[in-house]
Amino acid sequence: MVERVIWQGTFGGRFGERTHALDVFRRHNEAVQAAVPPEKLLVFEVKEGWGPLCRFLGVPVPATPFPHVNDTADFQRMIRRRFLLPAAAVGAGVVAAGAVALAVARRR
């Protein structure tokens, strides 16, 4: 589902193209900010922690530390798995097919 909706749908199969992906992200953010009244929208960067989020929601800051998951390193690992590993697998498949073809040719 992620493949169809995000990678192919939202990014048109071009997520790996940095300029295109950033443009899609920027246009989406602009559309949301234009559609949602400012008093109902929190533009928030998670690195800011609980403070802005809790103020916006009108709730106290929890005693639990703000979770720091899915950080830049996690995201980059996910992208490498999504785009680089499949390419490496295709390359390995081509090499393996070539080795099989060579072995068959040598037997003849």
XYZ file of N, CA, C and O in Angstrom:
432
model
N 0.823 -1.185 0.000
C 0.000 0.000 0.000
C 0.876 1.262 0.000
O 0.568 2.211 -0.705
N 1.944 1.255 0.805
C 2.840 2.418 0.840
C 3.421 2.664 -0.550
O 3.498 3.807 -1.008
N 3.796 1.592 -1.224
C 4.341 1.712 -2.588
C 3.363 2.458 -3.492
O 3.728 3.416 -4.160
N 2.109 2.011 -3.488
C 1.106 2.589 -4.387
C 0.725 4.011 -3.981
O 0.685 4.915 -4.822
N 0.458 4.217 -2.705
C -0.056 5.509 -2.262
C 1.036 6.571 -2.173
O 0.870 7.682 -2.687
N 2.136 6.247 -1.514
C 3.176 7.259 -1.280
C 4.163 7.341 -2.434
O 4.289 8.373 -3.092
N 4.887 6.247 -2.663
C 5.981 6.312 -3.650
C 5.470 6.578 -5.059
O 5.995 7.429 -5.768
N 4.423 5.849 -5.479
C 3.908 6.031 -6.834
C 2.883 7.165 -6.912
O 2.905 7.950 -7.843
N 1.982 7.237 -5.919
C 0.933 8.249 -5.947
C 1.437 9.647 -5.659
O 1.541 10.486 -6.555
N 1.779 9.889 -4.415
C 2.189 11.231 -3.999
C 3.409 11.725 -4.767
O 3.448 12.862 -5.230
N 4.408 10.863 -4.894
C 5.667 11.291 -5.517
C 5.804 10.864 -6.974
O 6.848 11.081 -7.594
N 4.767 10.263 -7.535
C 4.787 9.901 -8.951
C 5.946 9.002 -9.335
O 6.443 9.075 -10.455
N 6.382 8.153 -8.402
C 7.493 7.252 -8.681
C 8.840 7.949 -8.743
O 9.830 7.360 -9.161
N 8.895 9.198 -8.278
C 10.131 9.984 -8.392
C 10.669 10.454 -7.042
O 11.356 11.462 -6.965
N 10.388 9.691 -5.969
C 10.862 10.097 -4.649
C 12.380 10.179 -4.599
O 12.938 11.000 -3.897
N 13.050 9.334 -5.347
C 14.513 9.320 -5.356
C 15.134 10.563 -5.986
O 16.326 10.794 -5.856
N 14.323 11.366 -6.665
C 14.810 12.616 -7.253
C 14.617 13.728 -6.223
O 13.509 14.215 -6.014
N 15.708 14.113 -5.584
C 15.660 15.044 -4.451
C 14.859 16.316 -4.755
O 13.990 16.706 -3.982
N 15.141 16.972 -5.862
C 14.467 18.232 -6.185
C 12.968 18.021 -6.329
O 12.169 18.796 -5.802
N 12.580 16.954 -7.012
C 11.156 16.663 -7.194
C 10.489 16.364 -5.848
O 9.416 16.895 -5.549
N 11.117 15.509 -5.048
C 10.540 15.129 -3.753
C 10.373 16.343 -2.848
O 9.337 16.512 -2.196
N 11.381 17.210 -2.802
C 11.281 18.411 -1.966
C 10.201 19.353 -2.474
O 9.490 19.983 -1.683
N 10.040 19.436 -3.793
C 8.998 20.292 -4.361
C 7.607 19.760 -4.003
O 6.723 20.532 -3.620
N 7.421 18.438 -4.088
C 6.140 17.833 -3.696
C 5.854 18.131 -2.228
O 4.741 18.523 -1.859
N 6.855 17.947 -1.367
C 6.715 18.202 0.064
C 6.358 19.669 0.325
O 5.425 19.978 1.069
N 7.065 20.592 -0.321
C 6.821 22.024 -0.146
C 5.409 22.401 -0.598
O 4.677 23.101 0.111
N 4.997 21.906 -1.774
C 3.649 22.223 -2.278
C 2.557 21.670 -1.354
O 1.541 22.335 -1.124
N 2.781 20.474 -0.808
C 1.806 19.893 0.121
C 1.678 20.770 1.368
O 0.565 21.080 1.803
N 2.808 21.164 1.942
C 2.778 22.012 3.139
C 2.078 23.336 2.860
O 1.285 23.816 3.673
N 2.346 23.931 1.709
C 1.699 25.198 1.349
C 0.192 25.012 1.200
O -0.591 25.864 1.640
N -0.233 23.912 0.600
C -1.665 23.649 0.420
C -2.362 23.468 1.772
O -3.465 23.988 1.983
N -1.720 22.750 2.681
C -2.304 22.555 4.017
C -2.407 23.895 4.735
O -3.444 24.230 5.309
N -1.340 24.693 4.695
C -1.349 25.983 5.393
C -2.377 26.939 4.791
O -2.954 27.752 5.505
N -2.632 26.815 3.488
C -3.644 27.670 2.855
C -5.060 27.205 3.201
O -5.985 28.024 3.275
N -5.239 25.918 3.449
C -6.573 25.362 3.672
C -7.021 25.382 5.135
O -8.221 25.427 5.408
N -6.067 25.356 6.060
C -6.408 25.239 7.481
C -6.264 26.605 8.148
O -5.231 27.257 8.023
N -7.274 27.053 8.881
C -7.164 28.333 9.583
C -5.965 28.312 10.548
O -5.727 27.309 11.227
N -5.211 29.404 10.620
C -4.002 29.439 11.444
C -4.219 29.035 12.901
O -3.362 28.387 13.496
N -5.383 29.379 13.467
C -5.628 29.039 14.871
C -5.884 27.538 15.069
O -5.863 27.044 16.184
N -6.088 26.825 13.972
C -6.324 25.376 14.056
C -5.144 24.567 13.532
O -5.234 23.345 13.425
N -4.060 25.239 13.209
C -2.905 24.561 12.602
C -1.649 24.804 13.420
O -1.316 25.943 13.734
N -0.973 23.746 13.748
C 0.328 23.851 14.403
C 1.395 23.440 13.403
O 1.393 22.313 12.920
N 2.248 24.374 13.064
C 3.418 24.053 12.246
C 4.508 23.722 13.247
O 4.952 24.585 14.004
N 4.895 22.475 13.268
C 5.677 21.938 14.372
C 6.830 21.094 13.853
O 6.671 20.296 12.941
N 7.982 21.297 14.420
C 9.128 20.431 14.153
C 9.356 19.612 15.410
O 9.484 20.168 16.506
N 9.413 18.303 15.252
C 9.493 17.438 16.429
C 10.709 17.722 17.289
O 10.681 17.468 18.493
N 11.750 18.283 16.706
C 12.936 18.598 17.514
C 12.625 19.649 18.586
O 13.379 19.819 19.530
N 11.473 20.331 18.470
C 11.063 21.314 19.470
C 10.539 20.666 20.747
O 10.379 21.341 21.763
N 10.228 19.368 20.691
C 9.779 18.654 21.881
C 8.324 18.920 22.226
O 7.532 19.366 21.404
N 8.002 18.631 23.495
C 6.619 18.710 23.960
C 6.052 20.132 23.995
O 4.847 20.319 23.820
N 6.874 21.135 24.295
C 6.389 22.494 24.566
C 5.374 23.034 23.589
O 4.216 23.299 23.960
N 5.749 23.247 22.325
C 4.789 23.829 21.377
C 3.548 22.964 21.170
O 2.442 23.482 21.053
N 3.728 21.669 21.146
C 2.602 20.760 20.943
C 1.615 20.850 22.108
O 0.406 20.986 21.911
N 2.127 20.801 23.320
C 1.251 20.866 24.499
C 0.569 22.223 24.626
O -0.620 22.293 24.974
N 1.292 23.308 24.329
C 0.669 24.646 24.358
C -0.482 24.712 23.353
O -1.562 25.213 23.659
N -0.247 24.211 22.147
C -1.267 24.232 21.105
C -2.500 23.436 21.522
O -3.629 23.855 21.290
N -2.282 22.285 22.160
C -3.390 21.430 22.584
C -3.995 21.847 23.916
O -5.050 21.350 24.309
N -3.315 22.755 24.629
C -3.804 23.205 25.922
C -3.728 22.131 26.994
O -4.615 22.027 27.836
N -2.663 21.354 26.950
C -2.466 20.288 27.941
C -1.102 20.466 28.597
O -0.200 21.092 28.022
N -0.926 19.911 29.797
C 0.383 20.026 30.452
C 1.434 19.162 29.751
O 1.120 18.157 29.109
N 2.676 19.594 29.897
C 3.805 18.827 29.339
C 3.963 17.549 30.154
O 4.037 17.600 31.382
N 3.996 16.388 29.507
C 4.142 15.130 30.245
C 5.516 15.020 30.907
O 6.488 15.632 30.467
N 5.571 14.229 31.944
C 6.851 13.968 32.613
C 7.734 13.056 31.761
O 8.959 13.097 31.864
N 7.104 12.274 30.909
C 7.840 11.365 30.024
C 8.623 12.174 29.005
O 8.066 13.076 28.367
N 9.908 11.869 28.816
C 10.682 12.586 27.801
C 10.057 12.429 26.409
O 9.454 11.405 26.102
N 10.219 13.448 25.600
C 9.689 13.405 24.241
C 10.387 12.284 23.474
O 11.611 12.176 23.496
N 9.627 11.437 22.784
C 10.257 10.317 22.072
C 11.026 10.807 20.849
O 10.542 11.653 20.102
N 12.205 10.298 20.691
C 13.028 10.642 19.525
C 13.227 9.371 18.716
O 14.227 8.672 18.846
N 12.221 9.045 17.906
C 12.288 7.894 17.013
C 12.055 8.384 15.603
O 11.570 9.501 15.401
N 12.401 7.562 14.650
C 12.266 7.937 13.241
C 13.039 9.228 12.972
O 12.557 10.142 12.309
N 14.263 9.276 13.502
C 15.109 10.452 13.280
C 15.726 10.384 11.887
O 15.420 9.495 11.094
N 16.598 11.322 11.569
C 17.210 11.386 10.246
C 17.907 10.084 9.890
O 17.749 9.570 8.777
N 18.659 9.525 10.821
C 19.380 8.275 10.543
C 18.393 7.143 10.247
O 18.609 6.360 9.307
N 17.304 7.047 11.022
C 16.286 6.015 10.771
C 15.669 6.197 9.384
O 15.473 5.238 8.636
N 15.339 7.437 9.045
C 14.724 7.719 7.753
C 15.680 7.367 6.616
O 15.282 6.753 5.621
N 16.943 7.730 6.763
C 17.926 7.418 5.717
C 18.097 5.911 5.543
O 18.224 5.422 4.419
N 18.074 5.149 6.651
C 18.143 3.687 6.549
C 16.942 3.143 5.781
O 17.065 2.271 4.926
N 15.759 3.678 6.077
C 14.561 3.230 5.385
C 14.657 3.525 3.884
O 14.322 2.687 3.052
N 15.146 4.690 3.533
C 15.283 5.068 2.125
C 16.299 4.168 1.434
O 16.083 3.718 0.303
N 17.411 3.887 2.112
C 18.419 2.986 1.516
C 17.805 1.620 1.248
O 18.006 1.043 0.187
N 17.039 1.101 2.212
C 16.396 -0.202 2.020
C 15.405 -0.136 0.863
O 15.291 -1.055 0.071
N 14.685 0.973 0.762
C 13.648 1.107 -0.273
C 14.238 1.260 -1.664
O 13.749 0.695 -2.622
N 15.304 2.037 -1.799
C 15.806 2.352 -3.135
C 17.134 1.681 -3.485
O 17.337 1.303 -4.627
N 18.030 1.546 -2.537
C 19.347 1.009 -2.873
C 19.395 -0.507 -2.845
O 19.993 -1.124 -3.717
N 18.776 -1.136 -1.860
C 18.818 -2.597 -1.780
C 18.127 -3.267 -2.968
O 18.667 -4.224 -3.514
N 16.958 -2.780 -3.415
C 16.377 -3.405 -4.610
C 17.296 -3.286 -5.828
O 17.418 -4.218 -6.606
N 17.974 -2.154 -5.969
C 18.898 -1.997 -7.096
C 20.062 -2.965 -6.969
O 20.496 -3.569 -7.957
N 20.570 -3.160 -5.756
C 21.660 -4.110 -5.541
C 21.193 -5.530 -5.825
O 21.937 -6.340 -6.394
N 19.958 -5.854 -5.453
C 19.417 -7.192 -5.709
C 19.296 -7.445 -7.208
O 19.612 -8.535 -7.689
N 18.855 -6.443 -7.949
C 18.768 -6.584 -9.402
C 20.160 -6.807 -9.976
O 20.374 -7.686 -10.808
N 21.118 -6.030 -9.495
C 22.498 -6.201 -9.964
C 23.025 -7.590 -9.654
O 23.657 -8.235 -10.501
N 22.753 -8.079 -8.466
C 23.197 -9.425 -8.086
C 22.504 -10.466 -8.955
O 23.122 -11.459 -9.356
N 21.240 -10.255 -9.270
C 20.512 -11.181 -10.141
C 21.098 -11.229 -11.532
O 21.220 -12.286 -12.138
N 21.493 -10.080 -12.057
C 22.112 -10.023 -13.377
C 23.436 -10.772 -13.362
O 23.733 -11.554 -14.272
N 24.242 -10.563 -12.319
C 25.523 -11.270 -12.199
C 25.287 -12.770 -12.097
O 25.968 -13.568 -12.759
N 24.314 -13.183 -11.285
C 24.016 -14.608 -11.126
C 23.550 -15.209 -12.445
O 23.979 -16.308 -12.826
N 22.690 -14.506 -13.166
C 22.215 -15.006 -14.460
C 23.375 -15.140 -15.442
O 23.457 -16.105 -16.206
N 24.276 -14.174 -15.400
C 25.456 -14.246 -16.269
C 26.326 -15.435 -15.922
O 26.847 -16.133 -16.807
N 26.477 -15.715 -14.638
C 27.296 -16.853 -14.208
C 26.665 -18.166 -14.651
O 27.357 -19.079 -15.117
N 25.342 -18.264 -14.548
C 24.642 -19.476 -14.996
C 24.801 -19.633 -16.495
O 25.098 -20.726 -16.998
N 24.620 -18.562 -17.242
C 24.763 -18.630 -18.693
C 26.174 -19.042 -19.088
O 26.372 -19.860 -20.006
N 27.172 -18.528 -18.399
C 28.559 -18.889 -18.665
C 28.805 -20.362 -18.375
O 29.435 -21.072 -19.154
N 28.267 -20.848 -17.253
C 28.436 -22.269 -16.888
C 27.782 -23.167 -17.927
O 28.350 -24.195 -18.327
N 26.604 -22.805 -18.396
C 25.901 -23.596 -19.413
C 26.695 -23.574 -20.709
O 26.867 -24.613 -21.367
N 27.204 -22.424 -21.080
C 27.971 -22.303 -22.327
C 29.244 -23.133 -22.259
O 29.646 -23.744 -23.261
N 29.880 -23.196 -21.145
C 31.133 -23.968 -20.996
C 30.857 -25.471 -21.092
O 31.720 -26.222 -21.501
N 29.671 -25.920 -20.695
C 29.337 -27.340 -20.744
C 29.114 -27.794 -22.169
O 29.212 -28.983 -22.464
N 28.795 -26.922 -23.036
C 28.480 -27.293 -24.437
C 29.680 -27.451 -25.248
O 30.690 -27.311 -25.344
